Amino acid sequence: MHKRLLTILLIIVFSILEIVPTNAQKGKVLKIKLSDLKDKIAAAWIGEMVGNMYGLPHENKYILSPGLEKWPYGYSKSLDKLKKYDGAFSDDDTDVEYMYLLSMEKYGSEPTYEQLRDDWLYHIRDRVWLANRGALGLMHFGFTPPYTGNKEINPHWYQIDPQLINEIWAYTAPGMVKYAAAKSEWAGRITSDDWGIEPTIHYGAMYAAAFFENDIRKLIEIGLKELPQQGRYAQTVRDMIALHDKYPNSWQDARAEMAKKYYIDEPDMTKTIWNANLNGACAILAMLYGNGDFQRTLDLSCAMGFDADNQAATVAGLMGVIYGMNGIPSKLYLPIEGWKVPFNDRYINITRYDLPDASIKDIIDRTVKQCIKLVESKGGKLSGEKGKEVLSINSGALYNPPIEFSIGPAPRMEIGKVVDYYFSTPNNRNYTWQMVSGTLPEGLTFDKGHLLGTPNKPGYYSVTLQIDNGITSIKHDFQLLVRNTNIALKADSILANVRTLNEAVLDSCWYTFGKSLYAKNVNVINDGKIYGPGSVFYSIAAKAKIHKVDYYGYLWKEDQNIEMIAFHTGGMEEFGGWFTSLNVQYQDSNGKWKPVEKINIQPSLPETDVVFYQPHFVEYVITFDPVKTKAIRIIGDAMVQSHWNKYTKNVSAFTSITELSVYQTINQ
């Protein structure tokens, strides 16, 4: 009897161990038929494709007023492209996710930031905007996530971008709500920061929950629980629920109040039609007023306006998970006469380098495969015979980011100035940190990834840091520079060929930052402020299609011994802002400008003038043979950049700068 009882107990224990590995939190076991799982993942992909192509004609179209309730809108001009490609075509609402599917196949279900960075650099060479473009430029500069989304160097951190490229992390984690929310947050930091990633967390939770929950309001509330409860987007979600309760029969009234609060009255620095919080609010209203009806929800997603195609794609994908393929009207995925299967089973790549065209069925099958692998790695199990397979899911699974260092801006250290710098980032902050070799600058200490103190001796230093997560430890070498005193602060005058921003010309351009970011004159380049309102100077002088040479520098009454300049860029626009060449000149004793010798720029300027390579808010450290001079400057070409927007054409010969620092010789 005792032996039999012991046997039963052992069977129970081992069954639990099969479901919950030692590195996963135990949760309720959820079960889904493999056929239903495949159907929902199929509907997620096809829903996103539907929403993206359906929403494209409405992108950025309805701002102060919503779209008219003349539904269904239909595909309108997107129909021509569907006919042209005889299938679905790629856009940024689906193509990055397709790329991420390839990444999962290449590296495993939990790739690192560095691995995803490498795939970005290989596949994404154009057709990205805002925070995505900012992240790509920083990747080319040498940074890895999450620095590529950091709000101090990616000025588009608050835009919509992460909402539209990260759904796949959630619908490969069915029922694993906390896991999906955390992984979505982790992935969202590739491009964004702070409350800019909160809608992405919300979607991640809702997508994962939608495999087992079909009540729209409950899904919204499930996602709400995974948000920072005092965060901006949590309050926004609660506001949208309250507006729906206030105006149950008038989505237009709800939309009007939402737009007033989150667009019209939005602070200038984050007031754009692509704001993540704003567009997330639009999607919540569309879901609430759509009340589970796919077509109505889709049309509402468009009519809410702003960056409509993005929320249409994400919401339609979510509706797909909830209701499966039967919940998507067939006319939406069979819009062309003669098609027998969704979008003719063709996904045509028109956006990314070396991203192969694919069978939609194949994409779905491959996604299901990755889903099963992930679920099993977190304690789940596929069981049963073919045709009757059931996937058991550990709903309590948690996401722990892969161990890795993140590479971002080096600490800006200057003698006599307090240093308060973290090597750690949200993905590795809780690891064990230690310095295993090298020498810190005098006056500094290192503890738990934190560099703190006041350096008192200039020079170059090398240290090796190690992080340990209890299973694996890795090391990385870091080069540190302590600069001498920045003598730009005591310059007697600033040198520049353009001293005042032409605001009228700027206002005629398609610019993407809040107006308050721009400084009205060049005097800000030595105020010690590298980001925030009034920090960035644009050398926009006239509306003319001409190249020009820009320069920035300083003049002192007395001779200075100089061997280093640090040039800190501002925000880059689609139509310009960067030097296409860069040199340093000094004035000799006769007042003649001469080039310095043995110039070295670190990192190097981008290898191309293409906008997608240009980083926002980075510092180029320029060293050269020491010179004794009363005046020094950086100088280079500002070229006219081609741009699609008719208002911006012929207005693009300018550079962007936030700070120019000058340093005396280290050994002086």
Coordinates of N, CA and C in Angstrom, one line a residue, residues 120-282:
W120 N 19.0 43.8 -37.5 CA 18.6 45.2 -37.9 C 19.6 45.8 -38.9
L121 N 20.9 45.7 -38.6 CA 21.9 46.3 -39.4 C 21.9 45.6 -40.8
Y122 N 21.7 44.3 -40.8 CA 21.7 43.6 -42.1 C 20.5 43.8 -43.0
H123 N 19.3 43.7 -42.4 CA 18.1 43.7 -43.1 C 17.4 45.1 -43.3
I124 N 17.6 46.0 -42.4 CA 16.9 47.3 -42.4 C 17.8 48.3 -42.9
R125 N 17.6 48.8 -44.1 CA 18.5 49.8 -44.7 C 17.8 51.0 -45.2
D126 N 16.5 51.0 -45.1 CA 15.7 52.2 -45.4 C 14.3 51.9 -44.9
R127 N 13.3 52.9 -45.2 CA 11.9 52.7 -44.8 C 11.7 52.5 -43.3
V128 N 12.4 53.2 -42.5 CA 12.1 53.3 -41.1 C 12.0 54.7 -40.7
W129 N 11.2 55.0 -39.6 CA 11.0 56.4 -39.3 C 11.1 56.6 -37.7
L130 N 11.2 57.8 -37.3 CA 11.1 58.2 -35.9 C 12.0 57.4 -35.0
A131 N 11.4 56.7 -34.0 CA 12.2 56.0 -33.0 C 13.0 54.8 -33.7
N132 N 12.4 54.2 -34.6 CA 13.0 53.1 -35.3 C 14.3 53.6 -36.1
R133 N 14.1 54.8 -36.8 CA 15.2 55.3 -37.5 C 16.3 55.8 -36.5
G134 N 15.9 56.4 -35.4 CA 16.8 56.8 -34.3 C 17.6 55.6 -33.8
A135 N 17.0 54.5 -33.6 CA 17.6 53.3 -33.1 C 18.6 52.8 -34.1
L136 N 18.2 52.8 -35.4 CA 19.1 52.3 -36.4 C 20.4 53.1 -36.5
G137 N 20.2 54.4 -36.5 CA 21.4 55.3 -36.6 C 22.4 55.0 -35.4
L138 N 21.8 54.8 -34.2 CA 22.7 54.6 -33.0 C 23.3 53.2 -33.1
M139 N 22.6 52.2 -33.8 CA 23.3 50.9 -34.0 C 24.5 51.1 -34.9
H140 N 24.3 51.8 -36.0 CA 25.4 52.1 -36.9 C 26.6 52.8 -36.1
F141 N 26.3 53.6 -35.2 CA 27.3 54.3 -34.4 C 28.0 53.4 -33.5
G142 N 27.5 52.2 -33.2 CA 28.2 51.2 -32.4 C 27.5 50.8 -31.1
F143 N 26.3 51.4 -30.9 CA 25.6 51.2 -29.7 C 24.7 49.9 -29.8
T144 N 24.4 49.3 -28.7 CA 23.4 48.2 -28.7 C 22.2 48.6 -27.8
P145 N 21.1 47.9 -28.0 CA 20.0 48.2 -27.1 C 20.3 47.8 -25.7
P146 N 19.7 48.4 -24.7 CA 18.6 49.4 -24.8 C 19.0 50.8 -25.0
Y147 N 20.4 51.0 -25.1 CA 20.8 52.4 -25.4 C 20.2 53.0 -26.7
T148 N 19.9 52.2 -27.6 CA 19.4 52.6 -28.9 C 18.0 53.2 -28.7
G149 N 17.3 52.9 -27.6 CA 16.0 53.5 -27.4 C 16.0 54.5 -26.2
N150 N 17.2 54.7 -25.6 CA 17.3 55.6 -24.4 C 16.9 57.0 -24.7
K151 N 16.1 57.6 -23.9 CA 15.4 58.9 -24.1 C 16.5 60.0 -24.2
E152 N 17.6 59.8 -23.6 CA 18.6 60.9 -23.7 C 19.4 60.9 -25.0
I153 N 19.3 59.9 -25.8 CA 20.0 59.9 -27.1 C 19.1 59.5 -28.3
N154 N 17.9 58.9 -28.0 CA 17.0 58.7 -29.1 C 15.8 59.7 -28.8
P155 N 15.8 60.8 -29.4 CA 14.8 61.8 -29.1 C 13.3 61.5 -29.5
H156 N 13.2 60.4 -30.2 CA 11.8 59.9 -30.6 C 11.4 58.7 -29.7
W157 N 11.9 58.6 -28.5 CA 11.7 57.5 -27.6 C 10.2 57.4 -27.2
Y158 N 9.4 58.4 -27.4 CA 8.0 58.4 -27.0 C 7.0 58.2 -28.1
Q159 N 7.6 57.9 -29.3 CA 6.7 57.7 -30.5 C 6.2 56.3 -30.6
I160 N 5.3 56.0 -31.5 CA 4.5 54.8 -31.7 C 5.3 53.6 -32.0
D161 N 6.6 53.7 -32.4 CA 7.3 52.6 -33.1 C 7.2 51.2 -32.4
P162 N 7.5 51.1 -31.1 CA 7.5 49.7 -30.6 C 6.2 49.0 -30.6
Q163 N 5.1 49.7 -30.7 CA 3.7 49.1 -30.7 C 3.5 48.3 -32.0
L164 N 4.2 48.6 -33.0 CA 3.9 48.0 -34.3 C 4.9 46.9 -34.8
I165 N 5.9 46.7 -34.0 CA 6.9 45.7 -34.5 C 7.2 44.6 -33.5
N166 N 6.4 44.5 -32.4 CA 6.8 43.5 -31.3 C 5.7 42.5 -31.0
E167 N 4.6 42.5 -31.7 CA 3.5 41.6 -31.4 C 3.9 40.1 -31.4
I168 N 4.9 39.7 -32.2 CA 5.3 38.3 -32.3 C 5.8 37.7 -31.0
W169 N 6.4 38.6 -30.2 CA 6.9 38.1 -28.9 C 5.8 37.6 -28.0
A170 N 4.6 38.1 -28.2 CA 3.4 37.7 -27.4 C 2.7 36.6 -28.0
Y171 N 2.5 36.6 -29.3 CA 1.7 35.5 -29.8 C 2.5 34.2 -30.1
T172 N 3.8 34.2 -29.7 CA 4.5 33.0 -29.5 C 4.6 32.6 -28.0
A173 N 3.9 33.3 -27.2 CA 3.8 33.0 -25.7 C 2.4 32.9 -25.3
P174 N 1.6 32.0 -25.9 CA 0.1 32.0 -25.5 C -0.1 31.7 -24.1
G175 N -1.0 32.5 -23.5 CA -1.3 32.3 -22.1 C -0.3 32.7 -21.1
M176 N 0.9 33.0 -21.5 CA 2.0 33.4 -20.6 C 2.1 34.9 -20.5
V177 N 1.1 35.4 -19.8 CA 0.8 36.9 -19.8 C 2.0 37.7 -19.3
K178 N 2.5 37.3 -18.1 CA 3.6 38.0 -17.5 C 4.9 37.9 -18.3
Y179 N 5.1 36.7 -18.9 CA 6.2 36.5 -19.8 C 6.1 37.4 -21.0
A180 N 5.0 37.4 -21.6 CA 4.8 38.2 -22.9 C 4.9 39.7 -22.6
A181 N 4.4 40.2 -21.5 CA 4.5 41.6 -21.1 C 5.9 42.0 -20.9
A182 N 6.7 41.2 -20.1 CA 8.1 41.5 -19.9 C 8.9 41.4 -21.1
K183 N 8.7 40.4 -21.9 CA 9.5 40.3 -23.2 C 9.2 41.4 -24.1
S184 N 7.9 41.9 -24.2 CA 7.5 43.0 -25.0 C 8.2 44.3 -24.5
E185 N 8.3 44.4 -23.2 CA 9.0 45.6 -22.6 C 10.5 45.6 -23.0
W186 N 11.1 44.4 -22.9 CA 12.5 44.2 -23.2 C 12.7 44.6 -24.7
A187 N 11.9 44.1 -25.6 CA 12.0 44.3 -27.0 C 11.7 45.8 -27.3
G188 N 10.7 46.3 -26.6 CA 10.3 47.7 -26.9 C 11.5 48.7 -26.6
R189 N 12.4 48.3 -25.7 CA 13.5 49.2 -25.4 C 14.6 49.3 -26.5
I190 N 14.4 48.5 -27.5 CA 15.3 48.6 -28.7 C 15.2 50.0 -29.3
T191 N 14.0 50.5 -29.3 CA 13.7 51.7 -30.0 C 13.2 52.8 -29.0
S192 N 12.7 52.5 -27.8 CA 12.0 53.5 -27.1 C 12.3 53.4 -25.6
D193 N 11.6 54.2 -24.8 CA 11.9 54.3 -23.4 C 10.7 54.8 -22.6
D194 N 10.8 54.7 -21.3 CA 9.9 55.3 -20.3 C 8.4 55.0 -20.7
W195 N 7.5 55.9 -20.7 CA 6.1 55.6 -21.0 C 5.9 55.3 -22.5
G196 N 6.9 55.5 -23.3 CA 6.8 55.2 -24.8 C 6.7 53.7 -25.0
I197 N 7.1 52.9 -24.1 CA 7.0 51.4 -24.3 C 5.8 50.8 -23.6
E198 N 5.1 51.6 -22.8 CA 4.0 51.1 -22.0 C 2.9 50.5 -22.8
P199 N 2.4 51.2 -23.9 CA 1.4 50.5 -24.8 C 1.9 49.2 -25.3
T200 N 3.2 49.0 -25.6 CA 3.7 47.8 -26.1 C 3.6 46.7 -25.0
I201 N 3.8 47.0 -23.8 CA 3.6 46.1 -22.7 C 2.2 45.6 -22.6
H202 N 1.3 46.6 -22.7 CA -0.2 46.3 -22.7 C -0.6 45.4 -23.8
Y203 N -0.1 45.7 -25.0 CA -0.5 44.8 -26.1 C 0.1 43.4 -25.9
G204 N 1.4 43.3 -25.4 CA 2.0 42.0 -25.2 C 1.1 41.2 -24.3
A205 N 0.7 41.8 -23.2 CA -0.2 41.0 -22.2 C -1.5 40.6 -22.8
M206 N -2.1 41.5 -23.6 CA -3.4 41.2 -24.2 C -3.3 40.1 -25.3
Y207 N -2.3 40.2 -26.1 CA -2.1 39.2 -27.1 C -2.0 37.8 -26.5
A208 N -1.1 37.7 -25.4 CA -0.9 36.4 -24.8 C -2.2 35.9 -24.1
A209 N -3.0 36.8 -23.5 CA -4.2 36.5 -22.8 C -5.3 36.1 -23.8
A210 N -5.3 36.7 -25.0 CA -6.4 36.5 -26.0 C -6.5 35.1 -26.5
F211 N -5.5 34.2 -26.2 CA -5.6 32.8 -26.6 C -6.7 32.1 -25.7
F212 N -7.0 32.7 -24.6 CA -7.9 32.1 -23.6 C -9.0 33.0 -23.1
E213 N -9.0 34.2 -23.6 CA -10.0 35.2 -23.2 C -10.5 36.0 -24.4
N214 N -11.9 36.0 -24.5 CA -12.4 36.7 -25.7 C -13.3 37.9 -25.4
D215 N -13.3 38.3 -24.1 CA -14.0 39.5 -23.7 C -13.1 40.7 -23.8
I216 N -13.5 41.7 -24.6 CA -12.6 42.8 -24.9 C -12.2 43.6 -23.7
R217 N -13.2 43.9 -22.9 CA -13.0 44.7 -21.7 C -12.1 43.9 -20.7
K218 N -12.3 42.7 -20.5 CA -11.5 41.9 -19.6 C -10.1 41.8 -20.1
L219 N -9.9 41.7 -21.5 CA -8.5 41.7 -22.0 C -7.8 43.0 -21.7
I220 N -8.5 44.1 -21.9 CA -7.9 45.4 -21.6 C -7.5 45.5 -20.1
E221 N -8.4 45.0 -19.3 CA -8.1 45.0 -17.8 C -6.9 44.1 -17.5
I222 N -6.8 42.9 -18.1 CA -5.7 42.0 -17.9 C -4.4 42.7 -18.3
G223 N -4.4 43.4 -19.4 CA -3.2 44.1 -19.8 C -2.9 45.3 -18.9
L224 N -3.9 45.9 -18.4 CA -3.7 47.0 -17.4 C -3.0 46.6 -16.2
K225 N -3.2 45.4 -15.7 CA -2.6 44.9 -14.5 C -1.1 44.7 -14.7
E226 N -0.6 44.6 -15.9 CA 0.8 44.4 -16.2 C 1.6 45.7 -16.4
L227 N 0.8 46.8 -16.4 CA 1.5 48.1 -16.6 C 1.9 48.7 -15.3
P228 N 2.9 49.6 -15.3 CA 3.2 50.3 -14.1 C 2.0 51.1 -13.7
Q229 N 1.4 50.8 -12.5 CA 0.1 51.3 -12.1 C 0.1 52.8 -12.0
Q230 N 1.2 53.4 -11.7 CA 1.3 54.9 -11.6 C 1.8 55.5 -12.9
G231 N 2.0 54.7 -13.9 CA 2.6 55.2 -15.2 C 1.5 55.9 -16.0
R232 N 2.0 56.6 -17.0 CA 1.2 57.4 -17.8 C 0.1 56.6 -18.6
Y233 N 0.6 55.5 -19.2 CA -0.4 54.8 -20.0 C -1.4 54.0 -19.2
A234 N -1.1 53.6 -18.0 CA -2.1 53.0 -17.2 C -3.3 54.0 -16.9
Q235 N -2.9 55.2 -16.7 CA -3.9 56.2 -16.5 C -4.7 56.5 -17.7
T236 N -4.0 56.5 -18.9 CA -4.7 56.7 -20.2 C -5.7 55.6 -20.4
V237 N -5.3 54.3 -20.2 CA -6.3 53.2 -20.4 C -7.5 53.4 -19.5
R238 N -7.2 53.8 -18.2 CA -8.4 54.0 -17.3 C -9.3 55.1 -17.8
D239 N -8.6 56.2 -18.4 CA -9.4 57.3 -19.0 C -10.2 56.8 -20.1
M240 N -9.7 56.0 -21.0 CA -10.5 55.5 -22.1 C -11.7 54.6 -21.7
I241 N -11.5 53.8 -20.7 CA -12.6 53.0 -20.2 C -13.7 54.0 -19.6
A242 N -13.3 55.0 -18.9 CA -14.2 56.0 -18.4 C -14.9 56.8 -19.5
L243 N -14.2 57.1 -20.6 CA -14.9 57.8 -21.7 C -15.9 56.9 -22.4
H244 N -15.6 55.6 -22.5 CA -16.5 54.7 -23.1 C -17.8 54.6 -22.2
D245 N -17.6 54.6 -20.9 CA -18.7 54.5 -20.0 C -19.5 55.8 -20.0
K246 N -18.8 56.9 -20.2 CA -19.5 58.2 -20.3 C -20.3 58.4 -21.6
Y247 N -19.7 58.0 -22.7 CA -20.4 58.1 -24.0 C -20.6 56.7 -24.6
P248 N -21.4 55.9 -24.1 CA -21.5 54.5 -24.6 C -22.0 54.4 -26.1
N249 N -22.6 55.4 -26.5 CA -23.2 55.4 -27.9 C -22.6 56.5 -28.8
S250 N -21.5 57.1 -28.4 CA -20.9 58.1 -29.2 C -19.4 58.0 -29.2
W251 N -18.8 57.3 -30.1 CA -17.3 57.2 -30.1 C -16.7 58.5 -30.5
Q252 N -17.5 59.4 -31.3 CA -16.9 60.7 -31.7 C -16.7 61.6 -30.5
D253 N -17.7 61.6 -29.5 CA -17.5 62.4 -28.3 C -16.3 61.9 -27.5
A254 N -16.2 60.6 -27.4 CA -15.0 60.1 -26.6 C -13.7 60.4 -27.3
R255 N -13.7 60.3 -28.6 CA -12.5 60.7 -29.4 C -12.1 62.1 -29.2
A256 N -13.1 63.0 -29.2 CA -12.9 64.4 -29.1 C -12.2 64.7 -27.8
E257 N -12.7 64.2 -26.7 CA -12.1 64.4 -25.4 C -10.7 63.8 -25.3
M258 N -10.5 62.6 -25.9 CA -9.2 62.0 -25.9 C -8.2 62.9 -26.6
A259 N -8.6 63.3 -27.8 CA -7.7 64.1 -28.7 C -7.3 65.5 -28.0
K260 N -8.3 66.0 -27.3 CA -8.0 67.3 -26.6 C -7.0 67.1 -25.5
K261 N -7.1 66.0 -24.7 CA -6.2 65.8 -23.6 C -4.8 65.3 -24.1
Y262 N -4.8 64.4 -25.1 CA -3.6 63.7 -25.4 C -2.9 64.2 -26.7
Y263 N -3.5 65.1 -27.4 CA -2.9 65.7 -28.5 C -2.9 67.2 -28.5
I264 N -4.0 67.8 -28.4 CA -4.1 69.3 -28.4 C -3.4 69.9 -27.2
D265 N -3.6 69.3 -26.0 CA -3.0 69.8 -24.8 C -1.7 69.1 -24.4
E266 N -1.2 68.3 -25.3 CA 0.1 67.5 -25.0 C 1.2 68.5 -24.9
P267 N 2.1 68.4 -23.9 CA 3.3 69.2 -23.9 C 4.1 69.2 -25.2
D268 N 4.7 70.4 -25.5 CA 5.3 70.5 -26.9 C 6.3 69.5 -27.2
M269 N 7.2 69.1 -26.2 CA 8.3 68.2 -26.5 C 7.8 66.9 -27.0
T270 N 6.6 66.5 -26.6 CA 6.1 65.2 -27.0 C 4.8 65.3 -27.9
K271 N 4.5 66.4 -28.4 CA 3.3 66.6 -29.1 C 3.5 66.3 -30.6
T272 N 3.2 65.1 -31.0 CA 3.3 64.7 -32.4 C 2.1 63.8 -32.7
I273 N 1.8 63.6 -33.9 CA 0.7 62.7 -34.3 C 1.1 61.2 -34.2
W274 N 2.4 61.0 -33.9 CA 2.8 59.6 -33.7 C 3.1 59.2 -32.3
N275 N 2.7 60.0 -31.4 CA 2.9 59.8 -29.9 C 2.3 58.4 -29.5
A276 N 3.1 57.6 -28.8 CA 2.7 56.3 -28.4 C 1.5 56.3 -27.5
N277 N 1.4 57.2 -26.6 CA 0.3 57.3 -25.7 C -1.0 57.6 -26.4
L278 N -0.9 58.6 -27.3 CA -2.0 59.1 -28.1 C -2.6 57.9 -28.9
N279 N -1.7 57.3 -29.7 CA -2.2 56.3 -30.6 C -2.6 55.0 -29.8
G280 N -2.0 54.7 -28.7 CA -2.5 53.7 -27.9 C -3.9 53.9 -27.4
A281 N -4.2 55.2 -27.0 CA -5.5 55.6 -26.6 C -6.6 55.3 -27.7
C282 N -6.2 55.7 -29.0 CA -7.0 55.5 -30.1 C -7.4 54.0 -30.2

